[in-house]
Amino acid sequence: MSESIRVAVVGATGYGGAEIVRLLASHPCARVTTVTSSRLAGRPLREECPWLGTDLVLSSLAPERLDADFVVLAQENGFAMERAAEILPHARIIDLSADFRLRDLDVYAQYYKRTHLNPTLPSAPVYGLPELVGHEEIASARLLANPGCYPTATLLGLAPLERNGLIAGTPVVDAKSGVSGAGRSKKDTEYLFSELAGGFKAYGVTGHRHTPEIEQELGRAVRFTPHLVPMTRGIHSTSHVPLRAGVGRDELRQLFRDFYAGAKFVTVVDAPPSTKQVQGSNRCDLYVDFDERTGMAVVISVIDNLVKGMAGQAIQNLNLMAGLPEETGLPTSAVWP
Amino acid sequence: MSESIRVAVVGATGYGGAEIVRLLASHPCARVTTVTSSRLAGRPLREECPWLGTDLVLSSLAPERLDADFVVLAQENGFAMERAAEILPHARIIDLSADFRLRDLDVYAQYYKRTHLNPTLPSAPVYGLPELVGHEEIASARLLANPGCYPTATLLGLAPLERNGLIAGTPVVDAKSGVSGAGRSKKDTEYLFSELAGGFKAYGVTGHRHTPEIEQELGRAVRFTPHLVPMTRGIHSTSHVPLRAGVGRDELRQLFRDFYAGAKFVTVVDAPPSTKQVQGSNRCDLYVDFDERTGMAVVISVIDNLVKGMAGQAIQNLNLMAGLPEETGLPTSAVWP
Amino acid sequence: MSESIRVAVVGATGYGGAEIVRLLASHPCARVTTVTSSRLAGRPLREECPWLGTDLVLSSLAPERLDADFVVLAQENGFAMERAAEILPHARIIDLSADFRLRDLDVYAQYYKRTHLNPTLPSAPVYGLPELVGHEEIASARLLANPGCYPTATLLGLAPLERNGLIAGTPVVDAKSGVSGAGRSKKDTEYLFSELAGGFKAYGVTGHRHTPEIEQELGRAVRFTPHLVPMTRGIHSTSHVPLRAGVGRDELRQLFRDFYAGAKFVTVVDAPPSTKQVQGSNRCDLYVDFDERTGMAVVISVIDNLVKGMAGQAIQNLNLMAGLPEETGLPTSAVWP
Amino acid sequence: MSESIRVAVVGATGYGGAEIVRLLASHPCARVTTVTSSRLAGRPLREECPWLGTDLVLSSLAPERLDADFVVLAQENGFAMERAAEILPHARIIDLSADFRLRDLDVYAQYYKRTHLNPTLPSAPVYGLPELVGHEEIASARLLANPGCYPTATLLGLAPLERNGLIAGTPVVDAKSGVSGAGRSKKDTEYLFSELAGGFKAYGVTGHRHTPEIEQELGRAVRFTPHLVPMTRGIHSTSHVPLRAGVGRDELRQLFRDFYAGAKFVTVVDAPPSTKQVQGSNRCDLYVDFDERTGMAVVISVIDNLVKGMAGQAIQNLNLMAGLPEETGLPTSAVWP
């Protein structure tokens, strides 16, 4: 089985694509065979991504000549819905974009400011959050929609409460992200080092695109605001949740531990976690507390937005789709400090 | 009147005390005459604070020999309640600690884990948040309790809603602070550069000491959780507030503008502000939005925790106590980038 | 004389121009009357620079209608040599660019990759480094070339050695800068927060433009390499200088103290200074050590690149040109932490 | 051979020890069997190091009961020379401290301010810099002295010049380090986040302990000054080296490429490398340039101080000592951004 799974990364020079290449470098059963870039075909990947110890050379995407069992699409929104139908006859797809996450295409159009092409596909896309979605469903997917980073962190934090019928009102989800979430190609003044270092701010205060994704999977409306932290990696989601009466702190912690008893990548921790303690790993660390004075639970979840929030989760899904244990080749220890 | 007001800074080598020294260096009517340190008496202040362009020499606190009209106490909690009675016959006091902020001393004992000494004072302490407290009251104070940093930012954001009777449920206050809020003497592993850089985390998740201070001044319970941002200065308070029906976004913004029409240091801004845009200044920038889907207002307030959240506000109060315009000698432009 | 000096800032939305506006806000005798921007004329300055507490509105540059005694040109290289002749009949110029710093125009052409226009001017430009150039010369300048940031830090460190005839070989100048030195308009991937945070690198390893400026003013060749530090402000210049035999550490420190005895902004310090201890101030802190084993002095100088390395030094020059004490309105205490 | 090598980590809660645990988690042939801590014996390692996905429990060091083939000593200087003789009968030692790096014990005493115990050992310690020391020598070592971080980066940069007889004068080594180099237990004010973030400074200007280590292995005196960069990981060593006449830039680059032709972890790159492009990996990226004007080469080397500068290099040595390919289980791709 050694390295028998072939993976193509479409858009390998962005943060998500390059992270797939980095993580698969130590995967025992999969290897990257193709890396594409529309702009830099013919150049060594390392020229653009000097941090990767690789000799791969960038090529143009040619679906019919792909030397791959799996294609990871690491592209802007809009790419996957345009090209998926063309690629699917040749390989299974894991799409890192939002194109196939939302079932209601009107909601997609409203939040992503474009009409969804709604292409004809051999089967429906599967939303790939392995801790909350059936592994069999993921295993049989031909087109997997990899979740967004904020939804991953937030849903892992809220699901134990929602699925146990404990939520008594609109959760307030106050989320924070490292800057790499903005990607590598946003060259606005706003993302310059000098503009962001030493400052903290909110954005998308009432209309962020991940709102409907969270609501679809949670089955409930949420009040959601994201913020930008002067750090490169990490998501910290703080949810303040009105609870039905009669649940205390210790009960909550036990409930979370039980809920994630079998999960390889979710840890319920005893102290408020730093995003840094999951940096570079595929872990999600969860902390839950209860504020008696207001009757609200506070749920904190931290992930690395580029690993569990993107490339790591994609590989976790790929493992399941390939019939491997989900944790194969994925780090559970973080890079600290 | 040039430089006629004499100020003593007790505890001048911490971040708060040193910031008083820095800001008063460009004050046209006040000057620092005395700087004290229990540990370093006899040494030049600059030896311990090389960033200050000053020749002042540290001394021990000797209340009866103070060459000062005002004493700023920049000490740990507990110091002011022990020494205030002794100092007040000689000079008016501005206390940066929490000792005289809370009217209910049982609440003080509960949150600060110590019995309040409740010393006999010539007059009651005044809570010095000049935008929300009467200027005459501040002007006549002999002992002024300078507000905490989180309460300053949060109260400036919530007061326009509360005082207009618009709040319909428990506000969720999700606040974030730069690390300087922890002070200069906390030498725990936790505050080392390598432990904090590149990470974000919550602390005091359900029991932070600033909770009762916010509630006392707001007159309402709040759900409050603070977080630590990998930056040195700045407070960002995000309040999610259930509103009574019938108020929209534009109305809210106008209401905030009207509320702070005369305020010298509060600006209602049109885009989510970064903490950095108030760094080093005494400004508070406010942003308000309305989420129709959930019926909640989102109020964002940013301040520099060491200026409007501490030393700048102390000088604003000192100005009022000395009969000067409140803005005298205080910067409204920030140090950016 | 209060606020009698009128200043126009050409290019007010960049870091240098905006810093002029910030610093002059607390200047007792000068005020900004005009701020220009070719791109944003008609808009409030604060819209583009929300950190400035100002109501100034941006306009287009119109030399003949300037309401100003002094014009500060805060523009890209090339602008000043094109427009200076047109402006000089109306106001004295302080130019922040490199256009009038180098006397040898062939060297300018070689390093700046453009032919120097060499315009006809009423008098020769003066290089404005007040600690090393005669104050009378600066006072009488009509066109002042404000020094570069690396040259300011480096020359202040090397001048005491050079002018005392102590240098015995090529100095190695290993310099480091905060990212704001790259300006606000460089929107390359390279300057994104995510690309720079947490990393350190060299640039312009053997051919940086500030090399000939240092050499011209020092009168000697130097080996010069600059580096980019993941921080926004600050220059740290480390010079390793082969010395003539017979000078020891204490002698060197005394020599530096004597050399800068009258200087308002240069401090010789006893411990290696951090760039942070001069942040936001117009100070240059100098440290000198001697390595007996190799016979080299090590000179360390730190400045804030946007203050003593740019806008603060410009105002220091403006003060001298206006007949004021050079330190008028300039901070000597830094913003820490 | 799967996981047959047993490793004990003495001092597992510091940055170096914990990094050994992290890296060995993905090593195919070695596993950590024992983790010790004098202060926390009996506690789960994860309690102190929440970033490690491990169930190991800390114990006290008991040499005779070690379940290990190799012991990695990740302790302060002084520990190894005291305990090595006791441990060596039971396991081979890789020592991360400076205790066995210097052959001249008087030099050790001078720089480390303590007399060297000079214990009787079964064989001489081997200095383990695999790119510059014979692999057979390392393979047969019983006690391996793992090099310091600055020496590793600097020596890899200077060796190609020295061994080709090209150096014509004293090299100036201007080095920069991330803060993690100071370790996890230095709780001085100096290392607090608020004191270091946003600033850059030198330390140990003329007497840093790594100077004699560099000189011993290079065989030549150097002028060495280290600096502290506001980032957690990374060493950037910039060496300015007077060269014998007649060598140009292209020749130098080819010479470096040839020198490291067989090296698995050294890459000669074409642009000045950022420390960040090796973060978390065991790579050393080298850049060389030539300054014709001064006749000096500029050599830049970057490593991750905790990987190639410490734990990664220790595992590279362990691989050689265990008869494995040196690159076994070590990452060559970095964590970016």
Short mmCIF file of C-alpha atoms in Angstrom, two decimals, chain C residues 49-257:
data_model
loop_
_atom_site.label_atom_id
_atom_site.label_comp_id
_atom_site.label_asym_id
_atom_site.label_seq_id
_atom_site.Cartn_x
_atom_site.Cartn_y
_atom_site.Cartn_z
CA CYS C 49 -5.73 57.50 7.55
CA PRO C 50 -8.27 56.72 10.29
CA TRP C 51 -5.57 56.98 12.96
CA LEU C 52 -5.25 60.76 12.50
CA GLY C 53 -7.53 62.93 14.62
CA THR C 54 -7.83 65.59 11.94
CA ASP C 55 -10.45 67.29 9.79
CA LEU C 56 -8.07 68.17 6.97
CA VAL C 57 -9.30 67.48 3.43
CA LEU C 58 -6.97 66.25 0.72
CA SER C 59 -6.35 68.49 -2.29
CA SER C 60 -4.27 68.39 -5.47
CA LEU C 61 -0.89 70.01 -5.44
CA ALA C 62 -1.06 73.56 -6.86
CA PRO C 63 2.31 75.23 -6.15
CA GLU C 64 1.18 78.76 -6.90
CA ARG C 65 -1.78 78.55 -4.54
CA LEU C 66 -0.01 76.92 -1.61
CA ASP C 67 -0.94 78.37 1.75
CA ALA C 68 2.42 77.37 3.22
CA ASP C 69 5.84 78.56 4.32
CA PHE C 70 7.25 75.06 4.07
CA VAL C 71 6.41 72.19 1.79
CA VAL C 72 7.28 68.69 2.89
CA LEU C 73 7.53 66.39 -0.13
CA ALA C 74 6.59 62.89 0.99
CA GLN C 75 6.65 61.24 -2.40
CA GLU C 76 8.37 58.49 -4.33
CA ASN C 77 11.85 59.15 -5.69
CA GLY C 78 11.66 61.17 -8.91
CA PHE C 79 8.87 63.50 -7.83
CA ALA C 80 11.02 66.15 -6.13
CA MET C 81 13.52 66.58 -8.94
CA GLU C 82 10.60 67.07 -11.30
CA ARG C 83 8.58 69.57 -9.25
CA ALA C 84 11.04 71.36 -6.92
CA ALA C 85 11.85 74.27 -9.27
CA GLU C 86 8.17 75.01 -9.62
CA ILE C 87 7.51 75.00 -5.88
CA LEU C 88 10.58 76.88 -4.61
CA PRO C 89 9.39 80.37 -5.57
CA HIS C 90 6.41 79.85 -3.25
CA ALA C 91 7.82 77.93 -0.27
CA ARG C 92 10.92 76.31 1.14
CA ILE C 93 11.11 72.58 0.57
CA ILE C 94 11.97 69.66 2.82
CA ASP C 95 12.23 66.62 0.57
CA LEU C 96 11.90 63.17 2.14
CA SER C 97 13.03 61.36 -1.01
CA ALA C 98 16.52 60.54 -2.23
CA ASP C 99 16.41 62.98 -5.14
CA PHE C 100 18.69 65.63 -3.67
CA ARG C 101 20.84 63.61 -1.30
CA LEU C 102 23.62 62.45 -3.61
CA ARG C 103 26.05 64.98 -5.04
CA ASP C 104 27.32 62.63 -7.74
CA LEU C 105 24.44 62.30 -10.19
CA ASP C 106 26.05 59.35 -11.95
CA VAL C 107 25.94 57.45 -8.70
CA TYR C 108 22.29 58.46 -8.38
CA ALA C 109 21.59 57.13 -11.86
CA GLN C 110 23.40 53.87 -11.11
CA TYR C 111 21.61 53.11 -7.84
CA TYR C 112 18.19 54.57 -8.60
CA LYS C 113 18.01 53.30 -12.18
CA ARG C 114 17.01 56.65 -13.64
CA THR C 115 18.77 59.70 -15.03
CA HIS C 116 18.76 62.63 -12.64
CA LEU C 117 16.94 65.62 -14.18
CA ASN C 118 19.39 67.98 -12.46
CA PRO C 119 16.97 70.95 -12.40
CA THR C 120 18.16 74.54 -12.09
CA LEU C 121 17.65 75.62 -8.49
CA PRO C 122 18.17 78.94 -6.68
CA SER C 123 20.72 77.32 -4.39
CA ALA C 124 22.29 73.93 -3.70
CA PRO C 125 20.31 71.40 -1.65
CA VAL C 126 21.49 70.91 1.93
CA TYR C 127 21.80 67.40 3.45
CA GLY C 128 19.90 67.72 6.69
CA LEU C 129 21.47 65.56 9.38
CA PRO C 130 21.58 68.19 12.14
CA GLU C 131 23.95 66.36 14.48
CA LEU C 132 26.62 66.13 11.77
CA VAL C 133 25.93 69.12 9.52
CA GLY C 134 26.26 72.80 10.52
CA HIS C 135 23.04 74.21 11.92
CA GLU C 136 23.63 77.49 10.07
CA GLU C 137 23.84 75.65 6.80
CA ILE C 138 20.52 73.95 7.51
CA ALA C 139 18.99 77.20 8.76
CA SER C 140 19.65 78.92 5.48
CA ALA C 141 18.58 76.08 3.18
CA ARG C 142 15.80 76.66 0.69
CA LEU C 143 15.77 73.03 -0.39
CA LEU C 144 16.63 70.52 2.27
CA ALA C 145 17.34 66.87 1.46
CA ASN C 146 16.15 64.87 4.44
CA PRO C 147 18.46 61.87 5.00
CA GLY C 148 17.53 58.22 4.50
CA CYS C 149 16.71 56.10 7.53
CA TYR C 150 19.64 53.68 7.31
CA PRO C 151 22.13 56.52 6.69
CA THR C 152 20.80 58.48 9.68
CA ALA C 153 21.27 55.59 12.09
CA THR C 154 24.56 54.44 10.61
CA LEU C 155 26.21 57.83 10.24
CA LEU C 156 25.35 58.85 13.80
CA GLY C 157 27.10 55.65 14.90
CA LEU C 158 30.20 55.94 12.72
CA ALA C 159 30.88 59.69 12.72
CA PRO C 160 32.54 59.80 16.16
CA LEU C 161 35.02 57.15 15.02
CA GLU C 162 35.65 58.59 11.57
CA ARG C 163 36.02 62.18 12.68
CA ASN C 164 38.49 61.12 15.34
CA GLY C 165 40.55 59.22 12.79
CA LEU C 166 40.08 55.87 14.47
CA ILE C 167 38.85 53.69 11.63
CA ALA C 168 41.47 51.30 10.30
CA GLY C 169 39.58 49.30 7.66
CA THR C 170 36.28 48.83 5.90
CA PRO C 171 33.37 48.99 8.35
CA VAL C 172 30.81 46.21 8.06
CA VAL C 173 27.35 47.74 8.49
CA ASP C 174 24.76 45.06 9.15
CA ALA C 175 21.46 46.92 9.38
CA LYS C 176 17.89 45.88 10.21
CA SER C 177 14.62 47.67 9.57
CA GLY C 178 10.97 47.40 10.47
CA VAL C 179 8.63 46.79 7.55
CA SER C 180 7.16 50.30 7.40
CA GLY C 181 10.35 51.29 5.61
CA ALA C 182 8.86 49.69 2.51
CA GLY C 183 6.05 52.24 2.55
CA ARG C 184 2.31 51.90 2.30
CA SER C 185 1.91 51.36 -1.41
CA LYS C 186 4.02 48.26 -2.03
CA LYS C 187 1.32 45.70 -2.58
CA ASP C 188 3.54 42.79 -3.55
CA THR C 189 2.90 39.36 -2.09
CA GLU C 190 6.25 39.79 -0.39
CA TYR C 191 4.93 42.44 2.01
CA LEU C 192 1.77 40.62 3.09
CA PHE C 193 1.45 40.01 6.81
CA SER C 194 1.37 36.24 6.35
CA GLU C 195 4.59 36.25 4.35
CA LEU C 196 6.59 38.33 6.84
CA ALA C 197 5.26 37.59 10.31
CA GLY C 198 7.50 35.16 12.17
CA GLY C 199 10.38 35.40 9.69
CA PHE C 200 13.57 37.42 9.22
CA LYS C 201 15.48 37.95 6.00
CA ALA C 202 18.07 40.06 4.22
CA TYR C 203 17.45 42.07 1.05
CA GLY C 204 19.53 44.24 -1.25
CA VAL C 205 22.44 42.16 0.00
CA THR C 206 25.20 43.90 -1.93
CA GLY C 207 23.61 46.81 -3.76
CA HIS C 208 21.21 48.71 -1.53
CA ARG C 209 20.56 52.35 -2.48
CA HIS C 210 21.53 53.73 0.89
CA THR C 211 25.11 52.51 0.44
CA PRO C 212 26.35 55.50 -1.58
CA GLU C 213 24.55 57.93 0.73
CA ILE C 214 26.37 56.50 3.75
CA GLU C 215 29.67 56.53 1.89
CA GLN C 216 29.27 60.11 0.68
CA GLU C 217 28.64 61.47 4.15
CA LEU C 218 31.13 59.22 5.90
CA GLY C 219 33.85 59.73 3.31
CA ARG C 220 34.71 56.04 3.20
CA ALA C 221 33.52 52.79 1.61
CA VAL C 222 31.41 50.44 3.71
CA ARG C 223 30.18 46.87 3.42
CA PHE C 224 26.39 47.32 3.83
CA THR C 225 23.55 44.79 4.02
CA PRO C 226 20.01 45.57 5.26
CA HIS C 227 17.49 43.10 6.70
CA LEU C 228 13.74 43.07 7.26
CA VAL C 229 12.53 42.54 10.87
CA PRO C 230 8.96 41.34 11.57
CA MET C 231 7.99 44.61 13.30
CA THR C 232 6.58 47.80 11.85
CA ARG C 233 8.94 50.53 13.09
CA GLY C 234 12.61 50.83 13.90
CA ILE C 235 16.12 50.74 12.47
CA HIS C 236 18.92 48.86 14.20
CA SER C 237 22.32 49.44 12.66
CA THR C 238 25.17 47.22 13.86
CA SER C 239 28.56 48.40 12.65
CA HIS C 240 31.67 46.28 13.09
CA VAL C 241 34.64 48.63 12.68
CA PRO C 242 38.35 47.75 12.56
CA LEU C 243 40.03 50.31 14.84
CA ARG C 244 43.53 51.72 15.06
CA ALA C 245 45.34 50.15 17.98
CA GLY C 246 45.27 51.69 21.41
CA VAL C 247 41.61 52.47 22.05
CA GLY C 248 39.64 50.63 24.73
CA ARG C 249 35.98 50.26 25.59
CA ASP C 250 35.76 52.96 28.25
CA GLU C 251 37.68 55.41 26.11
CA LEU C 252 35.29 54.78 23.25
CA ARG C 253 32.21 55.37 25.37
CA GLN C 254 33.65 58.63 26.67
CA LEU C 255 34.55 59.68 23.16
CA PHE C 256 30.95 59.07 22.04
CA ARG C 257 29.58 60.97 25.05
#
